[in-house]
Tab-separated table of C-alpha atoms and ligand atoms in Angstrom:
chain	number	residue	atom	x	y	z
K	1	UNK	CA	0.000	0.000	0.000
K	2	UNK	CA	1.159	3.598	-1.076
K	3	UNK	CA	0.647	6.326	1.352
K	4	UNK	CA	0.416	9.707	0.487
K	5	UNK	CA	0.253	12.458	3.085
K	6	UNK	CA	-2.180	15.062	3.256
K	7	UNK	CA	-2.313	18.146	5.020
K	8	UNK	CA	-5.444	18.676	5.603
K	9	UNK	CA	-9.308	17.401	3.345
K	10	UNK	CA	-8.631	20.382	1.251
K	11	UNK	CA	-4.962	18.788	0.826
K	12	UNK	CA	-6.677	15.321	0.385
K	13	UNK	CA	-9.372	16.028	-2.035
K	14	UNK	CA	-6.876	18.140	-4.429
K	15	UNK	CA	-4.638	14.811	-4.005
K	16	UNK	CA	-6.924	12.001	-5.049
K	17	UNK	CA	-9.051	14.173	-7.413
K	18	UNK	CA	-5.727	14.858	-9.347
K	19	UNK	CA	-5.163	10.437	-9.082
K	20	UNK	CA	-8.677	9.990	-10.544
K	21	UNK	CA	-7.932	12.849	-13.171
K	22	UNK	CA	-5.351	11.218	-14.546
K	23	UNK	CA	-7.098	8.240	-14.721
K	24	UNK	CA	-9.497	9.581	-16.886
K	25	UNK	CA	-7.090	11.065	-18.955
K	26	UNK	CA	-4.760	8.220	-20.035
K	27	UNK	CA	-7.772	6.162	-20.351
K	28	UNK	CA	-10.750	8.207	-21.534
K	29	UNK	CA	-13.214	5.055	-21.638
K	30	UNK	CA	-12.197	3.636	-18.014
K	31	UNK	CA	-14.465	2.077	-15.790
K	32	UNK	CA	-14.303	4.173	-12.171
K	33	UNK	CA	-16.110	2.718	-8.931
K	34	UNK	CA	-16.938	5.458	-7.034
K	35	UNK	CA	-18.092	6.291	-3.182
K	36	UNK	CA	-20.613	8.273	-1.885
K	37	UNK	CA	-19.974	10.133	2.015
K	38	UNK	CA	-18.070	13.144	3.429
K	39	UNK	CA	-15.242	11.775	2.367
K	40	UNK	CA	-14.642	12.326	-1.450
K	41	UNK	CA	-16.924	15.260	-2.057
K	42	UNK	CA	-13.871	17.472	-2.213
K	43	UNK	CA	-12.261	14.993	-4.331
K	44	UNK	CA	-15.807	15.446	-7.060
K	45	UNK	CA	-15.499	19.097	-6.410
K	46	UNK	CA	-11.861	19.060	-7.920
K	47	UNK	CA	-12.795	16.818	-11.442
K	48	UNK	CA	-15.634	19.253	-11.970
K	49	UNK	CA	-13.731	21.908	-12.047
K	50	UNK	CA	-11.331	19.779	-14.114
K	51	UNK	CA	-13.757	19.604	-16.690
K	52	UNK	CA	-15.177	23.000	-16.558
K	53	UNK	CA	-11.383	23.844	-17.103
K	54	UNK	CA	-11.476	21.549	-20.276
K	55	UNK	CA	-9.245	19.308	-18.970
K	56	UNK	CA	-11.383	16.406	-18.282
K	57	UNK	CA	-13.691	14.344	-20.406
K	58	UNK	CA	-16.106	11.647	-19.298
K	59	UNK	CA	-18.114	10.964	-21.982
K	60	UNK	CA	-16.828	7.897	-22.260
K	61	UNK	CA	-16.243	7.233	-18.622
K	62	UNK	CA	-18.514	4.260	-16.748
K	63	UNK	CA	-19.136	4.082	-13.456
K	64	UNK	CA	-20.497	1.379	-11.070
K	65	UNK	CA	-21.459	2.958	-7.210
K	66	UNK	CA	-20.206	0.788	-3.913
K	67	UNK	CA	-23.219	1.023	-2.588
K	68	UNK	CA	-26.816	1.961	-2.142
K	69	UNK	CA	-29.271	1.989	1.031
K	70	UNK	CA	-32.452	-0.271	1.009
K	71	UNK	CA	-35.546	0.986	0.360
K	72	UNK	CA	-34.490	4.536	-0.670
K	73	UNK	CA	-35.696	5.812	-4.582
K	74	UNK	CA	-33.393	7.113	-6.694
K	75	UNK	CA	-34.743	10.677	-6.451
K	76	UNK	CA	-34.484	10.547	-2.329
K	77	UNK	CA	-32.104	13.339	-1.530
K	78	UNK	CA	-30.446	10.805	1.058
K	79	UNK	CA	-29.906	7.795	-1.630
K	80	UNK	CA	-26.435	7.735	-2.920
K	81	UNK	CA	-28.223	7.842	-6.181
K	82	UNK	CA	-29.089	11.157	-5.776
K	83	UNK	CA	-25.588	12.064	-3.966
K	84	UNK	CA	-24.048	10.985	-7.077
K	85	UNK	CA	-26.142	13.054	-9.166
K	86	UNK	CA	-26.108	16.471	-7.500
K	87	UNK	CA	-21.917	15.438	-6.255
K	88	UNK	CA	-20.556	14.370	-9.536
K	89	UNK	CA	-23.002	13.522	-12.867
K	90	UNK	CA	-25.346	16.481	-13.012
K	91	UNK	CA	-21.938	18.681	-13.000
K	92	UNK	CA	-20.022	16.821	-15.884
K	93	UNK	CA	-20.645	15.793	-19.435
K	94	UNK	CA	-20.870	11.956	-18.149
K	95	UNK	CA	-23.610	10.281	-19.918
K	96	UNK	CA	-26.217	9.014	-17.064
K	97	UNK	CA	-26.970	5.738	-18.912
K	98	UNK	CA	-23.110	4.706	-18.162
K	99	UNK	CA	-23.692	5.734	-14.866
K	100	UNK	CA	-24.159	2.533	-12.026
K	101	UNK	CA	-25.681	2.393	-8.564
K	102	UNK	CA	-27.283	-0.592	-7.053
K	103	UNK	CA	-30.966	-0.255	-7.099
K	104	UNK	CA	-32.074	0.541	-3.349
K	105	UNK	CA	-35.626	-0.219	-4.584
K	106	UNK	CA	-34.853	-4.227	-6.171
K	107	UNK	CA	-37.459	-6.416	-4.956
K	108	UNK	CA	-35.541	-10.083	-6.185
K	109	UNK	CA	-32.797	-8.512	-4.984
K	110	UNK	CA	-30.397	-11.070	-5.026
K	111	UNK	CA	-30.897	-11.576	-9.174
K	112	UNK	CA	-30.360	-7.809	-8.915
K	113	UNK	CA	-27.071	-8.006	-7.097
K	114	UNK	CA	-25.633	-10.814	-9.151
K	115	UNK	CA	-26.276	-8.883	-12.188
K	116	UNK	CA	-24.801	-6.280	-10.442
K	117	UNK	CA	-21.606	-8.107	-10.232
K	118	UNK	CA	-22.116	-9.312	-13.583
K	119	UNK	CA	-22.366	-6.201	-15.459
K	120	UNK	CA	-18.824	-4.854	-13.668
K	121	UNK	CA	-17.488	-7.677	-14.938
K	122	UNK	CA	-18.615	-7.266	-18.465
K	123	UNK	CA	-16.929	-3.769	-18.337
K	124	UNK	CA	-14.090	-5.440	-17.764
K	125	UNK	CA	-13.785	-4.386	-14.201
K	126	UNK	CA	-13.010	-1.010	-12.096
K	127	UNK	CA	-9.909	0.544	-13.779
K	128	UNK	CA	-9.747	2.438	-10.496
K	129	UNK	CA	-11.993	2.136	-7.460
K	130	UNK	CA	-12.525	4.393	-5.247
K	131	UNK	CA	-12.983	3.831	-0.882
K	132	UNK	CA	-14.072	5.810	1.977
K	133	UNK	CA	-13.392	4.068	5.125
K	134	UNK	CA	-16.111	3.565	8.074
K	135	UNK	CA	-15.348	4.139	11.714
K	136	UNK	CA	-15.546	0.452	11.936
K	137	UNK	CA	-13.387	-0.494	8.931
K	138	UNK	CA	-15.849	-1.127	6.903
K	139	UNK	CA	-15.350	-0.675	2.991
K	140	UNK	CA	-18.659	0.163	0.377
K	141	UNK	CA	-21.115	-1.203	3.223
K	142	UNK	CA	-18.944	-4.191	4.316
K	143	UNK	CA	-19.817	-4.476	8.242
K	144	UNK	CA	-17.304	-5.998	10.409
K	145	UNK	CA	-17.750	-9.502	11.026
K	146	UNK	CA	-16.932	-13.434	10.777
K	147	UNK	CA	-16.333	-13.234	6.841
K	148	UNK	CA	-15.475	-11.438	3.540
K	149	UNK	CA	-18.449	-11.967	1.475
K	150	UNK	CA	-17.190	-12.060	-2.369
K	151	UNK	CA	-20.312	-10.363	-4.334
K	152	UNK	CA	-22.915	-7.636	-4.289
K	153	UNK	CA	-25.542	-8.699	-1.244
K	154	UNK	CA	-27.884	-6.993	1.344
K	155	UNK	CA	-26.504	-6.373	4.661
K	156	UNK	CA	-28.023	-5.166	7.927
K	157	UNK	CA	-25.897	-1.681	8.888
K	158	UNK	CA	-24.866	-1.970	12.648
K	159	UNK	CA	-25.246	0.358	15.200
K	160	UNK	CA	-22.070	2.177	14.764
K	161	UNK	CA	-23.043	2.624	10.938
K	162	UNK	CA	-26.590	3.617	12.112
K	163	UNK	CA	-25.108	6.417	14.621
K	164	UNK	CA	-22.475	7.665	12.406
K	165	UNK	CA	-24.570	8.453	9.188
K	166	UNK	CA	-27.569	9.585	11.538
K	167	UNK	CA	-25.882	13.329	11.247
K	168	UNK	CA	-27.385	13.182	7.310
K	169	UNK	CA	-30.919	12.578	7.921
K	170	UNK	CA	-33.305	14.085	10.258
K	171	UNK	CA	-33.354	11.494	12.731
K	172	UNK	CA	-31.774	8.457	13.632
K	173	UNK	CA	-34.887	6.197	13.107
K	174	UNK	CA	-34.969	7.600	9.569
K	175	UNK	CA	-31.393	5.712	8.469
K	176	UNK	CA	-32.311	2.893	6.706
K	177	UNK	CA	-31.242	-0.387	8.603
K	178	UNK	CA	-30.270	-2.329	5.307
K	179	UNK	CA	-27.795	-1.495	2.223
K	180	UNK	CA	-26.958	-3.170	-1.062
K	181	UNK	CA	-23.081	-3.269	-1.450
K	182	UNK	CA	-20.286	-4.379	-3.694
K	183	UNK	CA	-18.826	-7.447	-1.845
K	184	UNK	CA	-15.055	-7.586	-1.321
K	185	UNK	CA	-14.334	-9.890	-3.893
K	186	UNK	CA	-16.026	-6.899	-6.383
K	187	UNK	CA	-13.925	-4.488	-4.791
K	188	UNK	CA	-10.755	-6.533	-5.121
K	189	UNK	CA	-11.304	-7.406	-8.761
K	190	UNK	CA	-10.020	-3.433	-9.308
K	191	UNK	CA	-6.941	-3.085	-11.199
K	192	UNK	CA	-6.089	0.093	-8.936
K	193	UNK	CA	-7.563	0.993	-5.057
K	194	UNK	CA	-7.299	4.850	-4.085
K	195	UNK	CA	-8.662	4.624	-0.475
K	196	UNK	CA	-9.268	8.393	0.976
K	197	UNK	CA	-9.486	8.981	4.566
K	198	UNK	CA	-9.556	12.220	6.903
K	199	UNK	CA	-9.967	13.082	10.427
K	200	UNK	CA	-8.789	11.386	13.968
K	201	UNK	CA	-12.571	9.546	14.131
K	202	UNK	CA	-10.970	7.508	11.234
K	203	UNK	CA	-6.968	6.829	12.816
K	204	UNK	CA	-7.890	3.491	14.295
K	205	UNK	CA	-9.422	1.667	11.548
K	206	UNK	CA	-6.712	3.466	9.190
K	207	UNK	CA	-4.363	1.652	11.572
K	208	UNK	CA	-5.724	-1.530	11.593
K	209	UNK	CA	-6.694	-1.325	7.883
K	210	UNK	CA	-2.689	-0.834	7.071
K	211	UNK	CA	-1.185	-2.907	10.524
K	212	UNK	CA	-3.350	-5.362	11.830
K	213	UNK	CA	-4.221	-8.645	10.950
K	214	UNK	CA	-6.082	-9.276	8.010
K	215	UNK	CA	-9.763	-10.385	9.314
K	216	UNK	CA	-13.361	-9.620	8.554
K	217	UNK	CA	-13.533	-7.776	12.315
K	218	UNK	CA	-11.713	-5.077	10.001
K	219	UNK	CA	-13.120	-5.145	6.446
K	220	UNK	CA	-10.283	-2.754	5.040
K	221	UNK	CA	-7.900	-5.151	6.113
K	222	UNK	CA	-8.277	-7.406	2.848
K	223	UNK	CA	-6.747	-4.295	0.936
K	224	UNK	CA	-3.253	-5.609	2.154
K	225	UNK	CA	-3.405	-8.654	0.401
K	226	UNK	CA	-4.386	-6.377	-3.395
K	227	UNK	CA	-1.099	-5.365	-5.235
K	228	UNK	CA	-1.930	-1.626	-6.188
K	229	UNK	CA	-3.473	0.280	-3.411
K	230	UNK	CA	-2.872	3.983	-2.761
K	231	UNK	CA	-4.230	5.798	0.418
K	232	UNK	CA	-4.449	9.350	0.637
K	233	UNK	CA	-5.033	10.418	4.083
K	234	UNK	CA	-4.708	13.424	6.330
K	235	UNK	CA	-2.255	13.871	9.581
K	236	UNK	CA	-5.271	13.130	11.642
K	237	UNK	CA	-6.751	10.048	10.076
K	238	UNK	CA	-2.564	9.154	9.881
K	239	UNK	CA	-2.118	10.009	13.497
K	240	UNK	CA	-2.010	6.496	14.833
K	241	UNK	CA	0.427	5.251	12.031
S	1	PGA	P1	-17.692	9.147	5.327
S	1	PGA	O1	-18.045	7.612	5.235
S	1	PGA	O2	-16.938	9.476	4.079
S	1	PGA	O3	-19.007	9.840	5.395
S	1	PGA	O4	-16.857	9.318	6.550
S	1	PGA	C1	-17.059	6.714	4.829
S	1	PGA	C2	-17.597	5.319	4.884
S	1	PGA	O5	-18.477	5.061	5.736
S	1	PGA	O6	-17.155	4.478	4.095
């Protein structure tokens, strides 16, 4: 793993936006996997500005989303649907229909996460994906716990989950209790990991994510066994390394 200091988010979002730039540059039809959260809305803010500069062109560009909650439509300003929208796609000349996010709203779900996994693989996989970090370790909506499950699948969010992303909705009993998320072996099948991370709320599972043992207790910690990862972090999220 490759570990690039940061200042500060400001420091980190000009950082990895510039690594996902340039992926989109020397390969103008790549396939990104992108995150939703606090985390790499600085990093969005940078490649729109890349391509209101001219410098950046996604026309070509596919994306597939880590993750999605249950229940939540598309147009619900808390789905990661609509984060992606009003973040990243309404803001660049992406074309929407190349544009991937599970479907919160699947009722056979699990046909609609195997196809899920399916149609990443028949884009040839993530060129680069990119990964927030929870609190907990996890990675898309991986929750700690006795395994690594390989494909797309439904999980129940846990309480630390619950808690942390209460601060985007109005109250806590509003967070949906369910998600639809990439499994690890979907994440892993990227050629190239940029993991972003800021703030001392996220220096322990940083730590454990780059120095402890490799277990499903911390879901980041598969990312030491993949050959091309690059973490951008801040001095706080750093602090414990
Ligand atoms: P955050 O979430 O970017 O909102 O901190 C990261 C994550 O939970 O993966």
């Amino acid at each position: 793993m490759r570990i690039v200091r940061a200042k500060d988010y400001e420091d980190m979002s000009r950082k990895a936006g510039d690594i996902i730039a340039a992926q989109v540059i020397t390969k103008p039809d790549c396939v990104l996997g992108l995150a939703t959260g606090s985390t790499p809305i600085g990093a969005y803010k940078r490649l729109v500005e890349g391509y209101e500069a001219g410098d950046l062109d996604f026309s070509q560009v596919k994306t597939y989303n880590l993750d999605e909650y249950r229940g939540l439509p598309g147009d619900h300003d808390q789905s990661y649907r609509y984060f992606m929208n009003t973040n990243l796609f309404d803001h660049v000349n992406i074309d929407k229909a190349n544009t991937h996010v599970p479907d919160g709203l699947a009722e056979d779900y699990e046909a609609a996460c195997a196809a899920y996994d399916e149609a990443v693989a028949a884009a040839g996989n993530q060129d680069l994906q990119l990964l927030g970090i929870g609190n907990n370790g996890h990675i898309g909506f991986n929750e700690p716990g006795d395994a690594f499950v390989r494909g797309t699948h439904c999980v129940d969010l846990t309480e630390s989950t619950i808690q942390a992303n209460s601060r985007l909705f109005d109250s806590i009993d509003d967070v949906p209790r369910q998600a639809f998320t990439m499994g690890i072996g979907t994440i892993m099948a990227a050629r190239t990991i940029l993991v972003m991370a800021n703030g001392e709320v996220k220096a322990q599972a940083v730590h454990d994510m780059i120095y402890g043992p490799i277990t499903p207790a911390c879901q980041a910690s598969i990312l030491q066994l993949h050959p091309n990862v690059v973490l951008v972090a801040d001095e706080a999220a750093l602090s414990l390394c």
